[in-house]
Amino acid sequence: MASQEAQVSKRLAWIQDELEALKASGLYNTIRTISSAQGAWLEVDGRRVLNFCSNNYLGLANHPRLVAAAREVLDRYGVGPAAVRSIAGTLDLHLELERRLATFKHVEAAVTFQSGFCANLAAIPALVGKEDVIFSDELNHASIIDGCRLSGARIIRYAHCDPNDLEQKILEAQGTYRRGLVVTDGVFSMDGDIAPLDQIYAISSKYDLMLMVDDAHGEGVLGHGGRGIVDHFGLHGKVDVEVGTFSKAFGVVGGAVAGNSLVVEWLRQRGRPFLFSSAVPAADVAATIAAIDVLEASTELVDRLWENARYFKAEMRGLGFDTGQSVTPITPIMLGEAPLAQQFSRELFSEGVFAMAIGYPTVPKGKARIRVMLSAAHTREDLDRGLEAFARVGKRLGVIAG
Ligand SMILES: *Cc1c(COP(=O)(O)O)cnc(C)c1O
């Protein structure tokens, strides 16, 4: 036994080395533990802190109406789905959610998945294969990248948010493939910039390519009352595949593809996570339907989110911080090297503010940052508390003039 253990540890010693290297370069990710409901304030590692980390844009993750909706269906449906969607896992509630989402977003049809990640893994390999080509923004989300790789299609990356480079790449590849797909994030989650979807649509339609946008950070944020990036650009009926998530602004969990009804029907037949991984439980589905109720009833939460974002960013810039390219509530505070970003995050935490440092490989080397996620759940007083902490730490670490 002893010699076997020694062999195992030798076999896995490389992991120890890799972990040590991560720690030495300040890239080791220390994961904190939450022991409260999501909201403007959290209990993190036993401390009450102001929350600048969550994707809970509208404060729906612990909204009384959503919680009540989940509780109500628990008694009727129980907790587990017990099957994949295509065998015995499709509940009337899943279909109701799909209808409600399609109506909310003014699209023909929608199909839901276990997560946004799963939606990408379902959609991309169902649409393209090894004779095909994908034109993908170089900063697309990991789940798009993985979906592209799984498809076996040739992946051609174009320069970030650059329609001219996209067109150039399309021209270079002409005649070498069967089908083509253009895919982009809607809102880029690390920089908070928005894909020029109107220009991308103009190009993809000119060359008759399928168009897919992953609007995980735009769903519930962009467009009228949070109807997303397609609504923001007035491109209804023109984008074939709109991926969304229910885990961010919608406050629950799950993913979706909304758009063309043929695409949706195809994904019910060929979306692998839909066919081979169990369905989202009823309580989560009911809570997501309640999120749509809240969004349809009023634009108040979306309006407050944007008001908070505008206020916080203007104040941060006034203090002398670099908030990058963001035009959305995602607010990067650009710091440069990863160790500085990590130290900044730790010092904020000791000031009672929870804001994560993000470094390589999530963002390029030398572009480490603190990412502040604003929410409609924050009061003006919360934001002022956060700004004061940023000012103190920023001066102490020499990031802003003191
Ligand atoms: C967060 C995110 C996802 C994953 O969504 P989940 O529902 O959390 O799996 C997918 N794509 C993008 C662009 C995202 O930001």
Tab-separated table of C-alpha atoms and ligand atoms in Angstrom:
chain	number	residue	atom	x	y	z
A	1	MET	CA	0.000	0.000	0.000
A	2	ALA	CA	2.702	2.456	1.044
A	3	SER	CA	4.567	2.034	-2.236
A	4	GLN	CA	1.344	2.494	-4.195
A	5	GLU	CA	0.668	5.774	-2.387
A	6	ALA	CA	4.167	6.967	-3.113
A	7	GLN	CA	3.626	6.183	-6.801
A	8	VAL	CA	0.372	8.083	-6.854
A	9	SER	CA	1.912	11.112	-5.234
A	10	LYS	CA	4.762	11.024	-7.723
A	11	ARG	CA	2.314	10.744	-10.596
A	12	LEU	CA	0.377	13.750	-9.341
A	13	ALA	CA	3.334	15.825	-8.175
A	14	TRP	CA	3.002	18.052	-11.224
A	15	ILE	CA	-0.265	19.367	-9.792
A	16	GLN	CA	1.527	20.449	-6.636
A	17	ASP	CA	4.090	22.250	-8.799
A	18	GLU	CA	1.400	23.967	-10.857
A	19	LEU	CA	-0.459	25.077	-7.739
A	20	GLU	CA	2.750	26.466	-6.221
A	21	ALA	CA	3.426	28.371	-9.448
A	22	LEU	CA	-0.077	29.876	-9.354
A	23	LYS	CA	0.474	31.015	-5.783
A	24	ALA	CA	3.898	32.470	-6.577
A	25	SER	CA	2.506	34.520	-9.477
A	26	GLY	CA	-0.500	35.804	-7.538
A	27	LEU	CA	-2.906	33.879	-9.782
A	28	TYR	CA	-4.122	31.334	-7.245
A	29	ASN	CA	-7.843	31.737	-6.772
A	30	THR	CA	-8.914	31.780	-3.121
A	31	ILE	CA	-12.590	30.932	-3.011
A	32	ARG	CA	-14.631	32.608	-0.313
A	33	THR	CA	-17.669	31.048	1.352
A	34	ILE	CA	-21.086	32.732	1.511
A	35	SER	CA	-23.486	31.942	4.335
A	36	SER	CA	-26.389	34.279	3.615
A	37	ALA	CA	-28.919	34.993	0.890
A	38	GLN	CA	-27.721	37.059	-2.079
A	39	GLY	CA	-28.232	40.802	-1.793
A	40	ALA	CA	-26.418	44.119	-1.448
A	41	TRP	CA	-24.831	42.720	1.700
A	42	LEU	CA	-23.514	39.212	2.250
A	43	GLU	CA	-22.110	37.167	5.044
A	44	VAL	CA	-18.733	36.062	3.655
A	45	ASP	CA	-16.274	33.976	5.660
A	46	GLY	CA	-18.189	34.986	8.766
A	47	ARG	CA	-18.210	38.760	8.062
A	48	ARG	CA	-20.993	41.041	6.878
A	49	VAL	CA	-19.675	42.802	3.779
A	50	LEU	CA	-20.936	45.012	0.982
A	51	ASN	CA	-21.392	42.832	-2.106
A	52	PHE	CA	-19.789	44.027	-5.349
A	53	CYS	CA	-19.284	40.534	-6.798
A	54	SER	CA	-22.594	39.001	-7.774
A	55	ASN	CA	-24.332	38.886	-11.129
A	56	ASN	CA	-27.577	39.560	-9.268
A	57	TYR	CA	-28.148	42.706	-11.342
A	58	LEU	CA	-31.739	43.300	-10.342
A	59	GLY	CA	-31.711	41.891	-6.824
A	60	LEU	CA	-34.022	39.054	-7.915
A	61	ALA	CA	-31.964	36.216	-6.379
A	62	ASN	CA	-33.748	36.684	-3.058
A	63	HIS	CA	-36.847	38.562	-4.265
A	64	PRO	CA	-39.935	37.646	-2.180
A	65	ARG	CA	-42.043	37.035	-5.277
A	66	LEU	CA	-39.536	34.563	-6.735
A	67	VAL	CA	-39.004	32.803	-3.425
A	68	ALA	CA	-42.767	32.445	-2.959
A	69	ALA	CA	-43.184	31.036	-6.487
A	70	ALA	CA	-40.505	28.404	-5.849
A	71	ARG	CA	-41.966	27.455	-2.485
A	72	GLU	CA	-45.449	27.034	-3.955
A	73	VAL	CA	-44.416	24.504	-6.591
A	74	LEU	CA	-42.151	22.501	-4.268
A	75	ASP	CA	-45.175	20.902	-2.584
A	76	ARG	CA	-46.710	19.923	-5.889
A	77	TYR	CA	-43.660	18.829	-7.931
A	78	GLY	CA	-41.050	17.890	-5.319
A	79	VAL	CA	-37.380	18.634	-5.682
A	80	GLY	CA	-35.805	16.529	-8.449
A	81	PRO	CA	-36.504	16.302	-12.184
A	82	ALA	CA	-35.620	12.555	-12.291
A	83	ALA	CA	-35.056	12.623	-16.045
A	84	VAL	CA	-33.651	14.483	-18.993
A	85	ARG	CA	-35.955	16.843	-20.873
A	86	SER	CA	-36.378	14.498	-23.854
A	87	ILE	CA	-37.473	11.446	-21.837
A	88	ALA	CA	-39.625	12.252	-18.808
A	89	GLY	CA	-38.182	15.537	-17.599
A	90	THR	CA	-40.231	18.124	-19.502
A	91	LEU	CA	-42.759	19.662	-17.146
A	92	ASP	CA	-45.662	21.885	-18.127
A	93	LEU	CA	-43.690	24.550	-16.236
A	94	HIS	CA	-40.724	24.272	-18.625
A	95	LEU	CA	-43.036	24.866	-21.575
A	96	GLU	CA	-44.738	27.753	-19.806
A	97	LEU	CA	-41.334	29.348	-19.160
A	98	GLU	CA	-40.352	28.904	-22.805
A	99	ARG	CA	-43.579	30.554	-23.999
A	100	ARG	CA	-43.263	33.371	-21.502
A	101	LEU	CA	-39.632	34.027	-22.425
A	102	ALA	CA	-40.434	34.112	-26.143
A	103	THR	CA	-43.253	36.599	-25.542
A	104	PHE	CA	-41.105	38.751	-23.242
A	105	LYS	CA	-38.310	38.915	-25.786
A	106	HIS	CA	-40.568	39.273	-28.863
A	107	VAL	CA	-39.084	36.194	-30.567
A	108	GLU	CA	-40.703	33.242	-32.313
A	109	ALA	CA	-39.683	30.566	-29.822
A	110	ALA	CA	-37.403	29.625	-26.941
A	111	VAL	CA	-35.951	26.479	-25.414
A	112	THR	CA	-34.412	26.283	-21.958
A	113	PHE	CA	-31.353	24.468	-20.644
A	114	GLN	CA	-29.715	23.800	-17.274
A	115	SER	CA	-27.436	26.830	-17.605
A	116	GLY	CA	-26.093	29.361	-20.043
A	117	PHE	CA	-22.974	27.222	-20.310
A	118	CYS	CA	-25.124	24.252	-21.344
A	119	ALA	CA	-27.039	26.413	-23.826
A	120	ASN	CA	-23.787	27.157	-25.654
A	121	LEU	CA	-22.683	23.527	-25.521
A	122	ALA	CA	-26.082	22.573	-26.934
A	123	ALA	CA	-26.432	25.186	-29.641
A	124	ILE	CA	-23.050	25.439	-31.326
A	125	PRO	CA	-22.387	21.725	-32.032
A	126	ALA	CA	-26.008	21.355	-33.196
A	127	LEU	CA	-25.547	24.083	-35.803
A	128	VAL	CA	-22.077	23.401	-37.187
A	129	GLY	CA	-19.789	20.412	-37.654
A	130	LYS	CA	-16.442	19.516	-39.105
A	131	GLU	CA	-17.169	20.736	-42.644
A	132	ASP	CA	-18.190	24.125	-41.285
A	133	VAL	CA	-16.608	27.309	-40.004
A	134	ILE	CA	-17.216	29.548	-37.000
A	135	PHE	CA	-16.222	33.211	-36.902
A	136	SER	CA	-15.747	33.949	-33.208
A	137	ASP	CA	-14.852	37.176	-31.377
A	138	GLU	CA	-11.420	36.702	-29.805
A	139	LEU	CA	-12.741	37.602	-26.335
A	140	ASN	CA	-15.786	35.326	-26.357
A	141	HIS	CA	-16.796	33.567	-23.127
A	142	ALA	CA	-15.255	30.212	-22.205
A	143	SER	CA	-18.551	28.399	-22.795
A	144	ILE	CA	-18.685	29.679	-26.387
A	145	ILE	CA	-15.081	28.601	-26.907
A	146	ASP	CA	-15.843	25.143	-25.522
A	147	GLY	CA	-19.012	24.865	-27.635
A	148	CYS	CA	-16.995	25.800	-30.734
A	149	ARG	CA	-14.321	23.202	-29.944
A	150	LEU	CA	-16.910	20.488	-29.297
A	151	SER	CA	-18.521	21.142	-32.674
A	152	GLY	CA	-15.366	20.150	-34.541
A	153	ALA	CA	-15.853	23.098	-36.900
A	154	ARG	CA	-12.921	25.252	-37.979
A	155	ILE	CA	-12.683	28.218	-35.621
A	156	ILE	CA	-11.587	31.560	-37.048
A	157	ARG	CA	-11.126	34.282	-34.451
A	158	TYR	CA	-11.714	37.902	-35.426
A	159	ALA	CA	-10.447	40.967	-33.582
A	160	HIS	CA	-12.560	41.954	-30.604
A	161	CYS	CA	-15.739	43.837	-31.604
A	162	ASP	CA	-14.223	44.607	-35.017
A	163	PRO	CA	-16.729	44.222	-37.895
A	164	ASN	CA	-14.056	45.105	-40.486
A	165	ASP	CA	-11.812	42.294	-39.332
A	166	LEU	CA	-14.821	39.959	-39.258
A	167	GLU	CA	-15.573	40.769	-42.897
A	168	GLN	CA	-11.906	40.341	-43.832
A	169	LYS	CA	-11.843	36.894	-42.202
A	170	ILE	CA	-15.070	35.894	-43.950
A	171	LEU	CA	-13.652	36.939	-47.335
A	172	GLU	CA	-10.448	34.988	-46.723
A	173	ALA	CA	-12.416	31.831	-45.875
A	174	GLN	CA	-14.941	32.056	-48.737
A	175	GLY	CA	-15.486	28.830	-50.624
A	176	THR	CA	-13.734	26.645	-48.053
A	177	TYR	CA	-16.689	25.518	-45.968
A	178	ARG	CA	-20.239	24.171	-46.017
A	179	ARG	CA	-22.044	26.306	-43.388
A	180	GLY	CA	-20.860	29.347	-41.460
A	181	LEU	CA	-21.753	30.739	-38.045
A	182	VAL	CA	-20.833	34.108	-36.578
A	183	VAL	CA	-20.830	34.088	-32.775
A	184	THR	CA	-20.251	36.835	-30.241
A	185	ASP	CA	-20.870	37.686	-26.626
A	186	GLY	CA	-23.464	40.461	-26.331
A	187	VAL	CA	-21.953	42.157	-23.297
A	188	PHE	CA	-18.354	41.131	-22.582
A	189	SER	CA	-18.265	40.165	-18.941
A	190	MET	CA	-14.759	41.323	-18.071
A	191	ASP	CA	-14.734	44.721	-19.780
A	192	GLY	CA	-18.446	45.567	-19.846
A	193	ASP	CA	-18.371	46.605	-23.508
A	194	ILE	CA	-21.148	45.726	-25.989
A	195	ALA	CA	-20.738	43.907	-29.308
A	196	PRO	CA	-21.694	46.111	-32.316
A	197	LEU	CA	-24.450	43.638	-33.145
A	198	ASP	CA	-26.096	45.861	-35.772
A	199	GLN	CA	-22.877	45.937	-37.818
A	200	ILE	CA	-22.196	42.260	-37.180
A	201	TYR	CA	-25.706	41.456	-38.398
A	202	ALA	CA	-25.177	43.541	-41.539
A	203	ILE	CA	-22.080	41.504	-42.366
A	204	SER	CA	-23.393	38.063	-41.411
A	205	SER	CA	-26.527	38.605	-43.507
A	206	LYS	CA	-24.501	39.944	-46.469
A	207	TYR	CA	-22.614	36.614	-46.584
A	208	ASP	CA	-25.650	34.549	-45.567
A	209	LEU	CA	-24.102	33.238	-42.345
A	210	MET	CA	-25.992	32.124	-39.260
A	211	LEU	CA	-25.755	34.642	-36.408
A	212	MET	CA	-25.588	33.812	-32.720
A	213	VAL	CA	-25.222	36.146	-29.744
A	214	ASP	CA	-24.670	35.099	-26.129
A	215	ASP	CA	-26.441	37.739	-24.100
A	216	ALA	CA	-25.789	36.362	-20.610
A	217	HIS	CA	-24.857	39.789	-19.225
A	218	GLY	CA	-27.382	41.690	-21.357
A	219	GLU	CA	-30.440	39.644	-20.438
A	220	GLY	CA	-32.441	41.687	-17.902
A	221	VAL	CA	-29.988	44.567	-18.353
A	222	LEU	CA	-30.012	45.861	-21.952
A	223	GLY	CA	-32.998	46.811	-24.084
A	224	HIS	CA	-36.441	47.984	-23.015
A	225	GLY	CA	-37.061	46.700	-19.492
A	226	GLY	CA	-34.189	44.208	-19.818
A	227	ARG	CA	-35.289	42.466	-23.018
A	228	GLY	CA	-31.670	42.053	-24.056
A	229	ILE	CA	-29.223	43.047	-26.756
A	230	VAL	CA	-31.427	42.157	-29.734
A	231	ASP	CA	-34.043	44.565	-28.394
A	232	HIS	CA	-31.329	47.143	-27.611
A	233	PHE	CA	-30.344	47.228	-31.305
A	234	GLY	CA	-33.898	46.722	-32.664
A	235	LEU	CA	-32.833	43.522	-34.439
A	236	HIS	CA	-35.968	41.471	-33.730
A	237	GLY	CA	-36.325	38.518	-36.088
A	238	LYS	CA	-32.803	38.981	-37.456
A	239	VAL	CA	-30.601	37.144	-34.960
A	240	ASP	CA	-31.002	33.379	-35.398
A	241	VAL	CA	-29.773	32.298	-31.963
A	242	GLU	CA	-29.897	34.394	-28.801
A	243	VAL	CA	-28.397	32.597	-25.823
A	244	GLY	CA	-29.399	33.812	-22.397
A	245	THR	CA	-28.978	32.824	-18.793
A	246	PHE	CA	-31.381	32.882	-15.869
A	247	SER	CA	-28.507	32.905	-13.379
A	248	LYS	CA	-27.586	36.578	-13.682
A	249	ALA	CA	-30.199	39.351	-13.866
A	250	PHE	CA	-33.033	36.818	-13.660
A	251	GLY	CA	-31.699	35.776	-10.257
A	252	VAL	CA	-32.253	32.003	-10.526
A	253	VAL	CA	-30.451	29.380	-12.624
A	254	GLY	CA	-30.813	27.997	-16.135
A	255	GLY	CA	-30.086	28.951	-19.698
A	256	ALA	CA	-32.042	29.527	-22.870
A	257	VAL	CA	-31.895	29.857	-26.599
A	258	ALA	CA	-34.427	32.325	-27.950
A	259	GLY	CA	-34.962	33.209	-31.576
A	260	ASN	CA	-35.865	31.411	-34.745
A	261	SER	CA	-38.439	28.616	-34.261
A	262	LEU	CA	-36.610	26.218	-36.592
A	263	VAL	CA	-33.450	26.569	-34.532
A	264	VAL	CA	-35.409	25.964	-31.345
A	265	GLU	CA	-37.079	22.850	-32.741
A	266	TRP	CA	-33.682	21.548	-33.909
A	267	LEU	CA	-32.144	22.065	-30.459
A	268	ARG	CA	-34.917	19.992	-28.870
A	269	GLN	CA	-33.788	17.172	-31.163
A	270	ARG	CA	-30.035	17.709	-31.186
A	271	GLY	CA	-28.955	19.812	-28.195
A	272	ARG	CA	-26.814	17.338	-26.261
A	273	PRO	CA	-27.204	18.813	-22.744
A	274	PHE	CA	-30.979	18.812	-23.394
A	275	LEU	CA	-30.855	15.127	-24.360
A	276	PHE	CA	-28.262	13.806	-21.916
A	277	SER	CA	-28.400	15.854	-18.705
A	278	SER	CA	-31.360	16.166	-16.338
A	279	ALA	CA	-33.848	19.005	-16.486
A	280	VAL	CA	-33.910	22.110	-14.286
A	281	PRO	CA	-36.103	21.397	-11.212
A	282	ALA	CA	-39.621	22.804	-10.996
A	283	ALA	CA	-38.897	25.254	-8.190
A	284	ASP	CA	-36.203	26.997	-10.213
A	285	VAL	CA	-38.427	27.099	-13.276
A	286	ALA	CA	-41.298	28.628	-11.284
A	287	ALA	CA	-38.955	31.235	-9.801
A	288	THR	CA	-37.727	32.110	-13.306
A	289	ILE	CA	-41.309	32.562	-14.533
A	290	ALA	CA	-41.845	34.884	-11.556
A	291	ALA	CA	-38.748	36.843	-12.627
A	292	ILE	CA	-40.399	37.431	-16.002
A	293	ASP	CA	-43.564	38.553	-14.164
A	294	VAL	CA	-41.503	41.120	-12.256
A	295	LEU	CA	-39.719	42.337	-15.408
A	296	GLU	CA	-42.958	42.616	-17.382
A	297	ALA	CA	-44.742	44.496	-14.588
A	298	SER	CA	-42.275	47.391	-14.427
A	299	THR	CA	-38.931	48.704	-15.658
A	300	GLU	CA	-38.195	50.059	-12.182
A	301	LEU	CA	-35.430	47.582	-11.270
A	302	VAL	CA	-33.676	47.883	-14.629
A	303	ASP	CA	-33.842	51.684	-14.389
A	304	ARG	CA	-32.398	51.626	-10.870
A	305	LEU	CA	-29.571	49.321	-11.970
A	306	TRP	CA	-28.520	51.797	-14.673
A	307	GLU	CA	-28.872	54.771	-12.349
A	308	ASN	CA	-26.589	53.021	-9.831
A	309	ALA	CA	-24.091	52.132	-12.558
A	310	ARG	CA	-23.938	55.695	-13.881
A	311	TYR	CA	-23.486	57.146	-10.397
A	312	PHE	CA	-20.801	54.697	-9.261
A	313	LYS	CA	-18.735	54.944	-12.435
A	314	ALA	CA	-18.811	58.746	-12.529
A	315	GLU	CA	-17.724	58.915	-8.880
A	316	MET	CA	-14.934	56.358	-9.414
A	317	ARG	CA	-13.603	58.303	-12.394
A	318	GLY	CA	-13.815	61.463	-10.303
A	319	LEU	CA	-11.587	59.769	-7.729
A	320	GLY	CA	-9.037	59.074	-10.458
A	321	PHE	CA	-9.655	55.357	-11.112
A	322	ASP	CA	-9.477	53.863	-14.609
A	323	THR	CA	-12.801	52.144	-15.302
A	324	GLY	CA	-11.799	50.847	-18.737
A	325	GLN	CA	-14.155	50.499	-21.710
A	326	SER	CA	-17.339	49.636	-19.848
A	327	VAL	CA	-20.688	50.968	-21.054
A	328	THR	CA	-22.733	48.632	-18.840
A	329	PRO	CA	-23.129	48.036	-15.073
A	330	ILE	CA	-20.001	45.823	-15.174
A	331	THR	CA	-17.300	48.123	-13.817
A	332	PRO	CA	-13.665	47.033	-14.103
A	333	ILE	CA	-11.162	48.974	-12.012
A	334	MET	CA	-7.986	48.539	-14.035
A	335	LEU	CA	-4.919	47.862	-11.876
A	336	GLY	CA	-2.382	46.127	-14.129
A	337	GLU	CA	-0.519	43.370	-12.328
A	338	ALA	CA	-2.320	40.483	-10.639
A	339	PRO	CA	-0.611	40.756	-7.218
A	340	LEU	CA	-1.712	44.414	-6.902
A	341	ALA	CA	-5.285	43.494	-7.830
A	342	GLN	CA	-5.264	40.698	-5.254
A	343	GLN	CA	-3.864	42.949	-2.546
A	344	PHE	CA	-6.433	45.613	-3.424
A	345	SER	CA	-9.222	43.049	-3.098
A	346	ARG	CA	-7.923	41.827	0.289
A	347	GLU	CA	-7.689	45.366	1.649
A	348	LEU	CA	-11.186	46.176	0.414
A	349	PHE	CA	-12.395	43.075	2.206
A	350	SER	CA	-10.827	44.229	5.452
A	351	GLU	CA	-12.722	47.507	4.891
A	352	GLY	CA	-15.940	45.464	4.616
A	353	VAL	CA	-16.236	45.481	0.806
A	354	PHE	CA	-16.341	42.254	-1.206
A	355	ALA	CA	-14.994	42.837	-4.740
A	356	MET	CA	-13.022	40.201	-6.595
A	357	ALA	CA	-9.671	40.560	-8.245
A	358	ILE	CA	-9.594	39.085	-11.733
A	359	GLY	CA	-6.352	38.112	-13.434
A	360	TYR	CA	-4.921	35.812	-16.085
A	361	PRO	CA	-6.252	33.597	-17.656
A	362	THR	CA	-9.676	35.208	-17.262
A	363	VAL	CA	-8.226	38.488	-18.573
A	364	PRO	CA	-4.935	39.036	-20.458
A	365	LYS	CA	-1.660	39.287	-18.497
A	366	GLY	CA	-0.991	42.834	-17.314
A	367	LYS	CA	-4.708	43.650	-17.356
A	368	ALA	CA	-5.618	42.499	-13.866
A	369	ARG	CA	-8.432	44.373	-12.255
A	370	ILE	CA	-11.054	44.520	-9.581
A	371	ARG	CA	-14.448	43.934	-11.128
A	372	VAL	CA	-17.330	45.736	-9.451
A	373	MET	CA	-20.759	44.336	-10.240
A	374	LEU	CA	-23.470	46.884	-9.562
A	375	SER	CA	-27.029	45.943	-8.748
A	376	ALA	CA	-30.451	47.489	-8.336
A	377	ALA	CA	-30.235	46.050	-4.809
A	378	HIS	CA	-27.618	48.673	-3.840
A	379	THR	CA	-28.861	51.845	-2.165
A	380	ARG	CA	-27.103	55.159	-2.704
A	381	GLU	CA	-25.759	54.797	0.831
A	382	ASP	CA	-24.272	51.364	-0.055
A	383	LEU	CA	-22.557	52.850	-3.099
A	384	ASP	CA	-21.122	55.717	-1.043
A	385	ARG	CA	-19.760	53.223	1.497
A	386	GLY	CA	-18.087	51.355	-1.351
A	387	LEU	CA	-16.663	54.516	-2.902
A	388	GLU	CA	-15.135	55.567	0.423
A	389	ALA	CA	-13.444	52.173	0.799
A	390	PHE	CA	-12.083	52.338	-2.773
A	391	ALA	CA	-10.723	55.822	-2.106
A	392	ARG	CA	-8.962	54.771	1.104
A	393	VAL	CA	-7.406	51.620	-0.366
A	394	GLY	CA	-6.556	53.350	-3.664
A	395	LYS	CA	-4.603	56.068	-1.843
A	396	ARG	CA	-2.911	53.599	0.486
A	397	LEU	CA	-1.690	51.479	-2.438
A	398	GLY	CA	-0.721	54.481	-4.553
A	399	VAL	CA	-3.269	53.736	-7.299
A	400	ILE	CA	-4.823	57.204	-7.039
A	401	ALA	CA	-3.284	60.424	-5.811
A	402	GLY	CA	-3.577	60.782	-2.091
B	1	LIG	C1	-22.068	33.682	-17.246
B	1	LIG	C2	-22.004	33.405	-18.675
B	1	LIG	C3	-22.378	32.167	-19.177
B	1	LIG	C4	-22.755	31.031	-18.281
B	1	LIG	O1	-24.034	31.175	-17.781
B	1	LIG	P1	-24.499	30.153	-16.642
B	1	LIG	O2	-25.964	30.211	-16.702
B	1	LIG	O3	-23.930	30.683	-15.357
B	1	LIG	O4	-23.940	28.833	-16.996
B	1	LIG	C5	-22.375	31.976	-20.539
B	1	LIG	N1	-21.994	32.954	-21.381
B	1	LIG	C6	-21.613	34.169	-20.934
B	1	LIG	C7	-21.233	35.220	-21.904
B	1	LIG	C8	-21.596	34.431	-19.565
B	1	LIG	O5	-21.215	35.609	-19.129
